Amino acid sequence: MASLSHLPIFLSLLFTAFYSAASQSFIGVNYGQVADNLPPPAATAKLLQSTAIKRVRLYGADPAIIKALAGTGIAIAIGASNGDIPALASDPNAAAQWVNSNVLAFYPASNIDLINVGNEVLFSNDQGLISQLLPAMRNVQSALSAASLGGKVRVSTVHAMTLLAQSDPPSSGRFNPGLQDVLKGLLAFQRDNGSPFAVNPYPFFAYQSDPRPETLAFCLFQPNAGRVDAGTGIKYMNMFDAQVDGVRSALNAIGFKDIEILIAETGWPYRGDSNEVGPSVENARAYNGNLIAHLRSQVGTPLMPGKSVETYIFALYDEDLKPGGTSERSFGLYKPDLTVTYDVGLSKSSQVTPLKPSREMVSYRTF
């Protein structure tokens, strides 16, 4: 953003407030509940209202959380579990009942604007479940339309980045050939209903597979030499943009240039086991803080310039009951006592007006 120093002070403050408010609508957070020490939903709602977070993604449809967020203006993404899919797919009445119980019971006081039907279903390799995903999404969409919520509440499903058979360089991004037919059906439905393609890019995992200092800087949005995409001549300055544009290229390659991308999860753990490369408070603060600044700049990505994709950071809290390594339980931005794990500038009282990105951040193309 250009310097405000030459504007009258009132206009400077007005412009700053407008810019800040307008630029937060795409910043969300994942609110997982695989834990036994989380604060009450009402306390969490109050915490969220003190931050710049404008969106919350739930993995289910917990009524206590949805009620607590009523009247806050925070947009809510809810989830139908993978276990819900067979019933939703086979019985339109089951889909209508699900929508009645989980959306209509709270809407519009609770601003539910997205339903994710299933999580990483195509990654499951469960062919029965995969074949039921689109019918389930259609039935949920039909139930929403019957309730006059078509176009107000979007219907999507969340995908792992492993859906891509190739993504480096970004222009070569392509989906797994064995899943393309399924994807085309899903995407045609989503195009017809104006819903986004939701995906989970994690530069953290890219660094773990290539733990060089230059890769870490590239993943953390820190100064680095950049990486030139030989297919386009575009120089990428961070892994997030490269991963998102890999998805964009894959969508374009199968004829879905008009489908929006949504980042359902991305984040960095602040601690891990001794054999894990990358987790630390410093790295987590750098990744999430720089990601937020990058989103606020609205510079976009090289293939999608001038706007920021809707992005949900993983996660609001640690989930102490999750299985796996220590890092799996160490993504929380906030502690159960509602204090910050580390500060990434999300508090309304500590927000800094974003600066115009440097030339190194925005000069994507080499000459």
mmCIF file of C-alpha atoms in Angstrom:
data_model
loop_
_atom_site.group_PDB
_atom_site.id
_atom_site.type_symbol
_atom_site.label_atom_id
_atom_site.label_comp_id
_atom_site.label_asym_id
_atom_site.label_seq_id
_atom_site.Cartn_x
_atom_site.Cartn_y
_atom_site.Cartn_z
ATOM 1 C CA MET A 1 0.000 0.000 0.000
ATOM 2 C CA ALA A 2 1.296 3.471 -0.836
ATOM 3 C CA SER A 3 2.519 5.729 1.954
ATOM 4 C CA LEU A 4 -0.224 7.637 3.750
ATOM 5 C CA SER A 5 2.138 10.367 4.969
ATOM 6 C CA HIS A 6 0.941 12.995 2.493
ATOM 7 C CA LEU A 7 -2.786 12.492 3.149
ATOM 8 C CA PRO A 8 -4.688 14.576 5.701
ATOM 9 C CA ILE A 9 -4.724 12.684 8.986
ATOM 10 C CA PHE A 10 -8.494 12.037 8.889
ATOM 11 C CA LEU A 11 -8.302 10.585 5.395
ATOM 12 C CA SER A 12 -5.266 8.555 6.404
ATOM 13 C CA LEU A 13 -7.139 7.001 9.314
ATOM 14 C CA LEU A 14 -10.255 6.436 7.232
ATOM 15 C CA PHE A 15 -8.305 4.797 4.421
ATOM 16 C CA THR A 16 -6.323 2.671 6.864
ATOM 17 C CA ALA A 17 -9.507 1.481 8.595
ATOM 18 C CA PHE A 18 -11.199 0.688 5.290
ATOM 19 C CA TYR A 19 -8.168 -1.137 3.952
ATOM 20 C CA SER A 20 -7.779 -3.146 7.141
ATOM 21 C CA ALA A 21 -11.442 -4.145 7.282
ATOM 22 C CA ALA A 22 -11.673 -4.980 3.608
ATOM 23 C CA SER A 23 -8.494 -7.027 3.635
ATOM 24 C CA GLN A 24 -9.445 -9.343 6.489
ATOM 25 C CA SER A 25 -12.450 -11.085 4.955
ATOM 26 C CA PHE A 26 -10.284 -13.852 3.481
ATOM 27 C CA ILE A 27 -8.395 -14.695 6.716
ATOM 28 C CA GLY A 28 -9.822 -17.709 8.504
ATOM 29 C CA VAL A 29 -8.766 -20.313 11.042
ATOM 30 C CA ASN A 30 -9.446 -24.020 11.565
ATOM 31 C CA TYR A 31 -11.190 -24.828 14.839
ATOM 32 C CA GLY A 32 -10.543 -28.510 15.510
ATOM 33 C CA GLN A 33 -11.892 -30.273 18.577
ATOM 34 C CA VAL A 34 -9.782 -33.411 19.009
ATOM 35 C CA ALA A 35 -8.847 -32.250 22.495
ATOM 36 C CA ASP A 36 -9.986 -32.443 26.101
ATOM 37 C CA ASN A 37 -8.788 -29.031 27.297
ATOM 38 C CA LEU A 38 -10.453 -26.500 24.986
ATOM 39 C CA PRO A 39 -12.073 -23.354 26.395
ATOM 40 C CA PRO A 40 -15.867 -22.966 26.228
ATOM 41 C CA PRO A 41 -17.239 -21.937 22.817
ATOM 42 C CA ALA A 42 -18.459 -18.594 24.214
ATOM 43 C CA ALA A 43 -14.936 -17.732 25.350
ATOM 44 C CA THR A 44 -13.583 -18.720 21.955
ATOM 45 C CA ALA A 45 -16.156 -16.540 20.201
ATOM 46 C CA LYS A 46 -15.062 -13.588 22.333
ATOM 47 C CA LEU A 47 -11.417 -14.326 21.525
ATOM 48 C CA LEU A 48 -12.146 -14.424 17.804
ATOM 49 C CA GLN A 49 -13.945 -11.087 17.978
ATOM 50 C CA SER A 50 -10.769 -9.529 19.391
ATOM 51 C CA THR A 51 -8.834 -10.637 16.320
ATOM 52 C CA ALA A 52 -8.738 -9.950 12.585
ATOM 53 C CA ILE A 53 -10.030 -13.478 11.923
ATOM 54 C CA LYS A 54 -13.255 -13.247 9.937
ATOM 55 C CA ARG A 55 -13.814 -16.923 9.108
ATOM 56 C CA VAL A 56 -13.834 -20.168 11.085
ATOM 57 C CA ARG A 57 -13.773 -23.660 9.659
ATOM 58 C CA LEU A 58 -15.264 -26.483 11.709
ATOM 59 C CA TYR A 59 -14.676 -30.125 10.810
ATOM 60 C CA GLY A 60 -18.190 -30.964 11.909
ATOM 61 C CA ALA A 61 -21.208 -28.897 12.890
ATOM 62 C CA ASP A 62 -20.989 -28.536 16.661
ATOM 63 C CA PRO A 63 -24.180 -26.696 17.700
ATOM 64 C CA ALA A 64 -22.581 -25.100 20.763
ATOM 65 C CA ILE A 65 -19.865 -23.492 18.635
ATOM 66 C CA ILE A 66 -22.271 -22.447 15.885
ATOM 67 C CA LYS A 67 -24.572 -20.838 18.491
ATOM 68 C CA ALA A 68 -21.639 -19.102 20.197
ATOM 69 C CA LEU A 69 -20.652 -17.485 16.902
ATOM 70 C CA ALA A 70 -24.166 -16.133 16.296
ATOM 71 C CA GLY A 71 -24.227 -12.376 15.890
ATOM 72 C CA THR A 72 -20.447 -12.059 15.655
ATOM 73 C CA GLY A 73 -20.374 -11.579 11.887
ATOM 74 C CA ILE A 74 -17.775 -14.322 11.635
ATOM 75 C CA ALA A 75 -18.400 -16.570 8.630
ATOM 76 C CA ILE A 76 -18.616 -20.264 9.483
ATOM 77 C CA ALA A 77 -17.637 -23.243 7.353
ATOM 78 C CA ILE A 78 -19.170 -26.451 8.674
ATOM 79 C CA GLY A 79 -18.432 -30.029 7.692
ATOM 80 C CA ALA A 80 -20.333 -33.193 6.932
ATOM 81 C CA SER A 81 -18.044 -36.051 7.954
ATOM 82 C CA ASN A 82 -16.882 -38.805 5.638
ATOM 83 C CA GLY A 83 -19.141 -41.095 7.644
ATOM 84 C CA ASP A 84 -22.144 -38.925 6.750
ATOM 85 C CA ILE A 85 -21.569 -39.276 3.008
ATOM 86 C CA PRO A 86 -23.324 -42.632 2.324
ATOM 87 C CA ALA A 87 -26.600 -41.463 3.903
ATOM 88 C CA LEU A 88 -26.422 -38.039 2.267
ATOM 89 C CA ALA A 89 -25.747 -39.650 -1.114
ATOM 90 C CA SER A 90 -28.482 -42.286 -0.974
ATOM 91 C CA ASP A 91 -31.352 -40.350 0.597
ATOM 92 C CA PRO A 92 -32.376 -36.775 -0.314
ATOM 93 C CA ASN A 93 -34.468 -36.720 2.853
ATOM 94 C CA ALA A 94 -31.368 -37.423 4.932
ATOM 95 C CA ALA A 95 -29.637 -34.482 3.231
ATOM 96 C CA ALA A 96 -32.648 -32.250 3.916
ATOM 97 C CA GLN A 97 -32.666 -33.315 7.564
ATOM 98 C CA TRP A 98 -28.915 -32.655 7.825
ATOM 99 C CA VAL A 99 -29.355 -29.157 6.388
ATOM 100 C CA ASN A 100 -32.340 -28.475 8.654
ATOM 101 C CA SER A 101 -30.434 -29.573 11.771
ATOM 102 C CA ASN A 102 -27.056 -28.019 10.999
ATOM 103 C CA VAL A 103 -27.835 -24.929 8.931
ATOM 104 C CA LEU A 104 -31.469 -23.799 9.152
ATOM 105 C CA ALA A 105 -31.525 -24.224 12.935
ATOM 106 C CA PHE A 106 -28.907 -21.448 13.241
ATOM 107 C CA TYR A 107 -29.040 -19.394 10.042
ATOM 108 C CA PRO A 108 -28.850 -16.411 9.529
ATOM 109 C CA ALA A 109 -27.874 -15.402 13.091
ATOM 110 C CA SER A 110 -24.908 -17.757 12.683
ATOM 111 C CA ASN A 111 -23.318 -16.821 9.381
ATOM 112 C CA ILE A 112 -22.852 -20.293 7.867
ATOM 113 C CA ASP A 113 -21.640 -19.750 4.304
ATOM 114 C CA LEU A 114 -19.865 -23.005 3.400
ATOM 115 C CA ILE A 115 -20.497 -26.728 3.838
ATOM 116 C CA ASN A 116 -17.578 -29.059 3.206
ATOM 117 C CA VAL A 117 -18.942 -32.497 2.393
ATOM 118 C CA GLY A 118 -16.165 -34.853 3.475
ATOM 119 C CA ASN A 119 -12.484 -34.248 4.113
ATOM 120 C CA GLU A 120 -9.787 -35.591 1.763
ATOM 121 C CA VAL A 121 -12.170 -38.269 0.456
ATOM 122 C CA LEU A 122 -10.232 -38.803 -2.780
ATOM 123 C CA PHE A 123 -7.100 -39.426 -0.706
ATOM 124 C CA SER A 124 -8.888 -42.245 1.150
ATOM 125 C CA ASN A 125 -8.760 -44.648 -1.839
ATOM 126 C CA ASP A 126 -12.196 -45.864 -0.707
ATOM 127 C CA GLN A 127 -13.817 -46.292 -4.112
ATOM 128 C CA GLY A 128 -17.295 -46.681 -2.646
ATOM 129 C CA LEU A 129 -16.985 -43.450 -0.695
ATOM 130 C CA ILE A 130 -15.411 -41.644 -3.655
ATOM 131 C CA SER A 131 -18.326 -42.656 -5.894
ATOM 132 C CA GLN A 132 -20.821 -41.360 -3.312
ATOM 133 C CA LEU A 133 -19.189 -37.953 -2.840
ATOM 134 C CA LEU A 134 -20.794 -36.145 -5.780
ATOM 135 C CA PRO A 135 -24.321 -37.529 -5.118
ATOM 136 C CA ALA A 136 -23.965 -36.406 -1.491
ATOM 137 C CA MET A 137 -22.913 -32.913 -2.540
ATOM 138 C CA ARG A 138 -25.803 -32.718 -5.014
ATOM 139 C CA ASN A 139 -28.345 -33.726 -2.390
ATOM 140 C CA VAL A 140 -26.999 -31.186 0.090
ATOM 141 C CA GLN A 141 -27.141 -28.507 -2.610
ATOM 142 C CA SER A 142 -30.719 -29.479 -3.463
ATOM 143 C CA ALA A 143 -31.694 -29.251 0.204
ATOM 144 C CA LEU A 144 -30.147 -25.788 0.433
ATOM 145 C CA SER A 145 -31.943 -24.673 -2.710
ATOM 146 C CA ALA A 146 -35.244 -25.969 -1.335
ATOM 147 C CA ALA A 147 -34.611 -23.850 1.759
ATOM 148 C CA SER A 148 -33.908 -20.766 -0.401
ATOM 149 C CA LEU A 149 -30.224 -20.853 0.541
ATOM 150 C CA GLY A 150 -28.856 -21.743 -2.890
ATOM 151 C CA GLY A 151 -26.158 -19.204 -3.701
ATOM 152 C CA LYS A 152 -25.903 -18.143 -0.051
ATOM 153 C CA VAL A 153 -24.345 -21.288 1.392
ATOM 154 C CA ARG A 154 -21.673 -22.886 -0.781
ATOM 155 C CA VAL A 155 -21.099 -26.648 -1.054
ATOM 156 C CA SER A 156 -17.572 -27.982 -1.502
ATOM 157 C CA THR A 157 -15.264 -30.786 -0.374
ATOM 158 C CA VAL A 158 -11.672 -30.594 0.849
ATOM 159 C CA HIS A 159 -8.736 -32.177 -0.989
ATOM 160 C CA ALA A 160 -5.179 -33.079 -0.021
ATOM 161 C CA MET A 161 -2.332 -31.753 -2.166
ATOM 162 C CA THR A 162 -1.525 -35.395 -2.991
ATOM 163 C CA LEU A 163 -4.327 -35.069 -5.530
ATOM 164 C CA LEU A 164 -1.693 -33.536 -7.771
ATOM 165 C CA ALA A 165 0.544 -35.971 -9.620
ATOM 166 C CA GLN A 166 2.849 -33.078 -10.476
ATOM 167 C CA SER A 167 3.214 -29.520 -9.192
ATOM 168 C CA ASP A 168 6.828 -28.469 -9.699
ATOM 169 C CA PRO A 169 7.222 -26.153 -11.490
ATOM 170 C CA PRO A 170 3.776 -24.630 -10.903
ATOM 171 C CA SER A 171 2.967 -24.404 -14.628
ATOM 172 C CA SER A 172 3.286 -28.199 -14.855
ATOM 173 C CA GLY A 173 0.605 -28.760 -12.188
ATOM 174 C CA ARG A 174 -1.555 -31.748 -13.102
ATOM 175 C CA PHE A 175 -4.010 -33.932 -11.212
ATOM 176 C CA ASN A 176 -3.556 -37.666 -10.759
ATOM 177 C CA PRO A 177 -4.817 -39.165 -14.056
ATOM 178 C CA GLY A 178 -6.749 -41.846 -12.197
ATOM 179 C CA LEU A 179 -8.862 -39.224 -10.430
ATOM 180 C CA GLN A 180 -9.524 -36.858 -13.313
ATOM 181 C CA ASP A 181 -12.908 -38.290 -14.272
ATOM 182 C CA VAL A 182 -14.153 -38.019 -10.690
ATOM 183 C CA LEU A 183 -12.720 -34.525 -10.391
ATOM 184 C CA LYS A 184 -14.333 -33.327 -13.597
ATOM 185 C CA GLY A 185 -17.737 -34.398 -12.294
ATOM 186 C CA LEU A 186 -17.160 -32.643 -8.965
ATOM 187 C CA LEU A 187 -15.835 -29.506 -10.634
ATOM 188 C CA ALA A 188 -18.687 -29.306 -13.141
ATOM 189 C CA PHE A 189 -21.114 -29.401 -10.203
ATOM 190 C CA GLN A 190 -19.100 -26.762 -8.342
ATOM 191 C CA ARG A 191 -18.911 -24.511 -11.403
ATOM 192 C CA ASP A 192 -22.697 -24.707 -11.780
ATOM 193 C CA ASN A 193 -23.164 -23.741 -8.141
ATOM 194 C CA GLY A 194 -20.364 -21.205 -7.719
ATOM 195 C CA SER A 195 -18.440 -23.082 -5.059
ATOM 196 C CA PRO A 196 -14.634 -23.141 -4.605
ATOM 197 C CA PHE A 197 -12.067 -25.915 -4.995
ATOM 198 C CA ALA A 198 -10.785 -26.438 -1.437
ATOM 199 C CA VAL A 199 -7.257 -27.751 -0.932
ATOM 200 C CA ASN A 200 -4.662 -28.138 1.864
ATOM 201 C CA PRO A 201 -1.202 -26.838 0.844
ATOM 202 C CA TYR A 202 1.522 -27.136 3.485
ATOM 203 C CA PRO A 203 4.933 -25.629 2.661
ATOM 204 C CA PHE A 204 6.006 -27.233 5.947
ATOM 205 C CA PHE A 205 5.842 -30.666 4.337
ATOM 206 C CA ALA A 206 7.687 -29.402 1.266
ATOM 207 C CA TYR A 207 10.509 -28.243 3.538
ATOM 208 C CA GLN A 208 10.587 -31.575 5.355
ATOM 209 C CA SER A 209 11.202 -33.324 2.038
ATOM 210 C CA ASP A 210 13.947 -30.819 1.069
ATOM 211 C CA PRO A 211 15.451 -29.450 4.315
ATOM 212 C CA ARG A 212 17.968 -27.000 2.847
ATOM 213 C CA PRO A 213 18.345 -23.443 4.255
ATOM 214 C CA GLU A 214 17.298 -21.899 0.937
ATOM 215 C CA THR A 215 14.177 -24.067 0.893
ATOM 216 C CA LEU A 216 13.302 -22.956 4.428
ATOM 217 C CA ALA A 217 13.571 -19.287 3.430
ATOM 218 C CA PHE A 218 11.424 -19.972 0.351
ATOM 219 C CA CYS A 219 8.798 -21.698 2.524
ATOM 220 C CA LEU A 220 8.770 -18.985 5.208
ATOM 221 C CA PHE A 221 8.361 -16.008 2.817
ATOM 222 C CA GLN A 222 11.825 -14.843 3.858
ATOM 223 C CA PRO A 223 14.417 -13.251 1.536
ATOM 224 C CA ASN A 224 15.638 -15.807 -0.998
ATOM 225 C CA ALA A 225 16.852 -16.045 -4.591
ATOM 226 C CA GLY A 226 13.472 -17.230 -5.837
ATOM 227 C CA ARG A 227 12.730 -20.088 -8.202
ATOM 228 C CA VAL A 228 12.029 -19.579 -11.885
ATOM 229 C CA ASP A 229 9.308 -21.633 -13.544
ATOM 230 C CA ALA A 230 10.963 -22.661 -16.799
ATOM 231 C CA GLY A 231 7.571 -23.125 -18.417
ATOM 232 C CA THR A 232 6.458 -19.526 -17.923
ATOM 233 C CA GLY A 233 9.548 -17.542 -16.966
ATOM 234 C CA ILE A 234 7.800 -16.531 -13.738
ATOM 235 C CA LYS A 235 10.024 -16.206 -10.686
ATOM 236 C CA TYR A 236 8.362 -17.473 -7.518
ATOM 237 C CA MET A 237 9.456 -15.969 -4.223
ATOM 238 C CA ASN A 238 7.638 -18.330 -1.834
ATOM 239 C CA MET A 239 6.359 -21.903 -1.676
ATOM 240 C CA PHE A 240 2.762 -20.945 -0.847
ATOM 241 C CA ASP A 241 2.322 -19.127 -4.161
ATOM 242 C CA ALA A 242 4.058 -21.962 -5.993
ATOM 243 C CA GLN A 243 1.776 -24.599 -4.469
ATOM 244 C CA VAL A 244 -1.408 -22.594 -5.049
ATOM 245 C CA ASP A 245 -0.431 -21.870 -8.651
ATOM 246 C CA GLY A 246 0.321 -25.566 -9.134
ATOM 247 C CA VAL A 247 -3.327 -26.197 -8.236
ATOM 248 C CA ARG A 248 -4.399 -23.346 -10.542
ATOM 249 C CA SER A 249 -2.468 -24.914 -13.437
ATOM 250 C CA ALA A 250 -3.993 -28.329 -12.751
ATOM 251 C CA LEU A 251 -7.508 -26.868 -12.770
ATOM 252 C CA ASN A 252 -6.791 -24.928 -15.953
ATOM 253 C CA ALA A 253 -5.404 -28.042 -17.641
ATOM 254 C CA ILE A 254 -8.732 -29.884 -17.331
ATOM 255 C CA GLY A 255 -10.828 -26.929 -18.391
ATOM 256 C CA PHE A 256 -11.822 -25.265 -15.114
ATOM 257 C CA LYS A 257 -10.143 -21.872 -15.318
ATOM 258 C CA ASP A 258 -13.169 -20.210 -13.744
ATOM 259 C CA ILE A 259 -13.216 -22.255 -10.504
ATOM 260 C CA GLU A 260 -12.019 -20.305 -7.468
ATOM 261 C CA ILE A 261 -9.459 -21.853 -5.113
ATOM 262 C CA LEU A 262 -9.938 -21.936 -1.346
ATOM 263 C CA ILE A 263 -7.162 -22.838 1.098
ATOM 264 C CA ALA A 264 -8.895 -25.047 3.652
ATOM 265 C CA GLU A 265 -5.736 -25.665 5.702
ATOM 266 C CA THR A 266 -2.209 -24.357 5.856
ATOM 267 C CA GLY A 267 0.066 -23.849 8.832
ATOM 268 C CA TRP A 268 3.348 -24.635 10.580
ATOM 269 C CA PRO A 269 3.938 -26.483 13.887
ATOM 270 C CA TYR A 270 5.787 -24.647 16.658
ATOM 271 C CA ARG A 271 7.284 -27.788 18.173
ATOM 272 C CA GLY A 272 7.984 -31.365 17.156
ATOM 273 C CA ASP A 273 9.908 -34.499 18.024
ATOM 274 C CA SER A 274 13.703 -34.558 17.939
ATOM 275 C CA ASN A 275 13.690 -36.360 14.587
ATOM 276 C CA GLU A 276 11.365 -33.822 12.907
ATOM 277 C CA VAL A 277 12.867 -31.123 10.716
ATOM 278 C CA GLY A 278 11.344 -27.661 10.795
ATOM 279 C CA PRO A 279 9.019 -27.291 13.806
ATOM 280 C CA SER A 280 9.895 -24.312 16.022
ATOM 281 C CA VAL A 281 8.252 -21.221 17.428
ATOM 282 C CA GLU A 282 10.455 -19.044 15.215
ATOM 283 C CA ASN A 283 9.505 -20.893 12.030
ATOM 284 C CA ALA A 284 5.809 -21.047 12.915
ATOM 285 C CA ARG A 285 5.743 -17.329 13.693
ATOM 286 C CA ALA A 286 7.567 -16.553 10.452
ATOM 287 C CA TYR A 287 5.321 -18.715 8.278
ATOM 288 C CA ASN A 288 1.968 -17.676 9.691
ATOM 289 C CA GLY A 289 2.938 -14.044 10.244
ATOM 290 C CA ASN A 290 4.369 -13.650 6.747
ATOM 291 C CA LEU A 291 1.443 -15.551 5.219
ATOM 292 C CA ILE A 292 -0.997 -13.150 6.873
ATOM 293 C CA ALA A 293 1.014 -10.155 5.649
ATOM 294 C CA HIS A 294 1.097 -11.671 2.158
ATOM 295 C CA LEU A 295 -2.682 -12.148 2.177
ATOM 296 C CA ARG A 296 -3.256 -8.627 3.466
ATOM 297 C CA SER A 297 -1.091 -7.178 0.699
ATOM 298 C CA GLN A 298 -3.608 -8.576 -1.806
ATOM 299 C CA VAL A 299 -0.794 -9.004 -4.316
ATOM 300 C CA GLY A 300 -2.153 -12.487 -4.997
ATOM 301 C CA THR A 301 -0.142 -15.166 -6.776
ATOM 302 C CA PRO A 302 1.534 -14.891 -10.174
ATOM 303 C CA LEU A 303 -1.312 -16.756 -11.897
ATOM 304 C CA MET A 304 -4.010 -15.032 -9.803
ATOM 305 C CA PRO A 305 -2.715 -11.494 -9.243
ATOM 306 C CA GLY A 306 -4.471 -8.711 -7.409
ATOM 307 C CA LYS A 307 -6.537 -10.696 -4.926
ATOM 308 C CA SER A 308 -6.081 -13.026 -1.995
ATOM 309 C CA VAL A 309 -7.569 -16.487 -1.837
ATOM 310 C CA GLU A 310 -9.808 -17.383 1.098
ATOM 311 C CA THR A 311 -7.345 -19.011 3.501
ATOM 312 C CA TYR A 312 -7.897 -20.929 6.744
ATOM 313 C CA ILE A 313 -4.831 -21.216 8.968
ATOM 314 C CA PHE A 314 -4.337 -24.451 10.850
ATOM 315 C CA ALA A 315 -5.125 -24.088 13.701
ATOM 316 C CA LEU A 316 -6.868 -22.042 16.374
ATOM 317 C CA TYR A 317 -5.819 -24.371 19.221
ATOM 318 C CA ASP A 318 -3.595 -27.385 19.700
ATOM 319 C CA GLU A 319 -5.506 -30.667 19.677
ATOM 320 C CA ASP A 320 -3.909 -32.717 22.430
ATOM 321 C CA LEU A 321 -5.720 -35.970 21.602
ATOM 322 C CA LYS A 322 -4.583 -36.222 17.985
ATOM 323 C CA PRO A 323 -2.436 -39.254 17.200
ATOM 324 C CA GLY A 324 0.968 -39.111 15.534
ATOM 325 C CA GLY A 325 4.102 -37.101 16.246
ATOM 326 C CA THR A 326 4.336 -34.102 18.537
ATOM 327 C CA SER A 327 4.008 -31.702 15.616
ATOM 328 C CA GLU A 328 0.482 -33.013 14.935
ATOM 329 C CA ARG A 329 -0.561 -31.569 18.298
ATOM 330 C CA SER A 330 1.379 -28.310 18.005
ATOM 331 C CA PHE A 331 -0.195 -26.045 15.395
ATOM 332 C CA GLY A 332 -2.276 -23.857 17.712
ATOM 333 C CA LEU A 333 -2.111 -20.080 17.418
ATOM 334 C CA TYR A 334 -3.723 -19.787 20.859
ATOM 335 C CA LYS A 335 -3.469 -21.710 24.113
ATOM 336 C CA PRO A 336 -6.452 -23.106 26.031
ATOM 337 C CA ASP A 337 -6.141 -20.137 28.440
ATOM 338 C CA LEU A 338 -6.785 -17.854 25.404
ATOM 339 C CA THR A 339 -3.280 -16.353 25.361
ATOM 340 C CA VAL A 340 -1.248 -16.391 22.148
ATOM 341 C CA THR A 341 1.199 -19.212 21.554
ATOM 342 C CA TYR A 342 3.224 -16.696 19.546
ATOM 343 C CA ASP A 343 2.191 -13.341 18.104
ATOM 344 C CA VAL A 344 1.480 -13.063 14.375
ATOM 345 C CA GLY A 345 -0.329 -9.720 14.565
ATOM 346 C CA LEU A 346 -3.892 -11.028 14.526
ATOM 347 C CA SER A 347 -5.096 -9.054 17.545
ATOM 348 C CA LYS A 348 -7.145 -5.996 16.586
ATOM 349 C CA SER A 349 -5.274 -3.997 19.202
ATOM 350 C CA SER A 350 -1.888 -4.936 17.728
ATOM 351 C CA GLN A 351 -2.635 -4.783 14.025
ATOM 352 C CA VAL A 352 -0.188 -2.902 11.872
ATOM 353 C CA THR A 353 -1.315 -1.383 8.600
ATOM 354 C CA PRO A 354 0.229 -3.597 5.895
ATOM 355 C CA LEU A 355 2.993 -2.040 3.874
ATOM 356 C CA LYS A 356 3.307 -2.220 0.132
ATOM 357 C CA PRO A 357 5.213 -5.424 -0.700
ATOM 358 C CA SER A 358 8.795 -4.944 -1.801
ATOM 359 C CA ARG A 359 9.768 -5.397 -5.424
ATOM 360 C CA GLU A 360 11.245 -8.753 -4.467
ATOM 361 C CA MET A 361 7.786 -9.893 -3.315
ATOM 362 C CA VAL A 362 5.841 -8.736 -6.354
ATOM 363 C CA SER A 363 8.243 -8.916 -9.278
ATOM 364 C CA TYR A 364 7.349 -12.412 -10.368
ATOM 365 C CA ARG A 365 8.528 -12.360 -13.950
ATOM 366 C CA THR A 366 12.144 -12.423 -14.980
ATOM 367 C CA PHE A 367 13.363 -10.557 -18.027
#
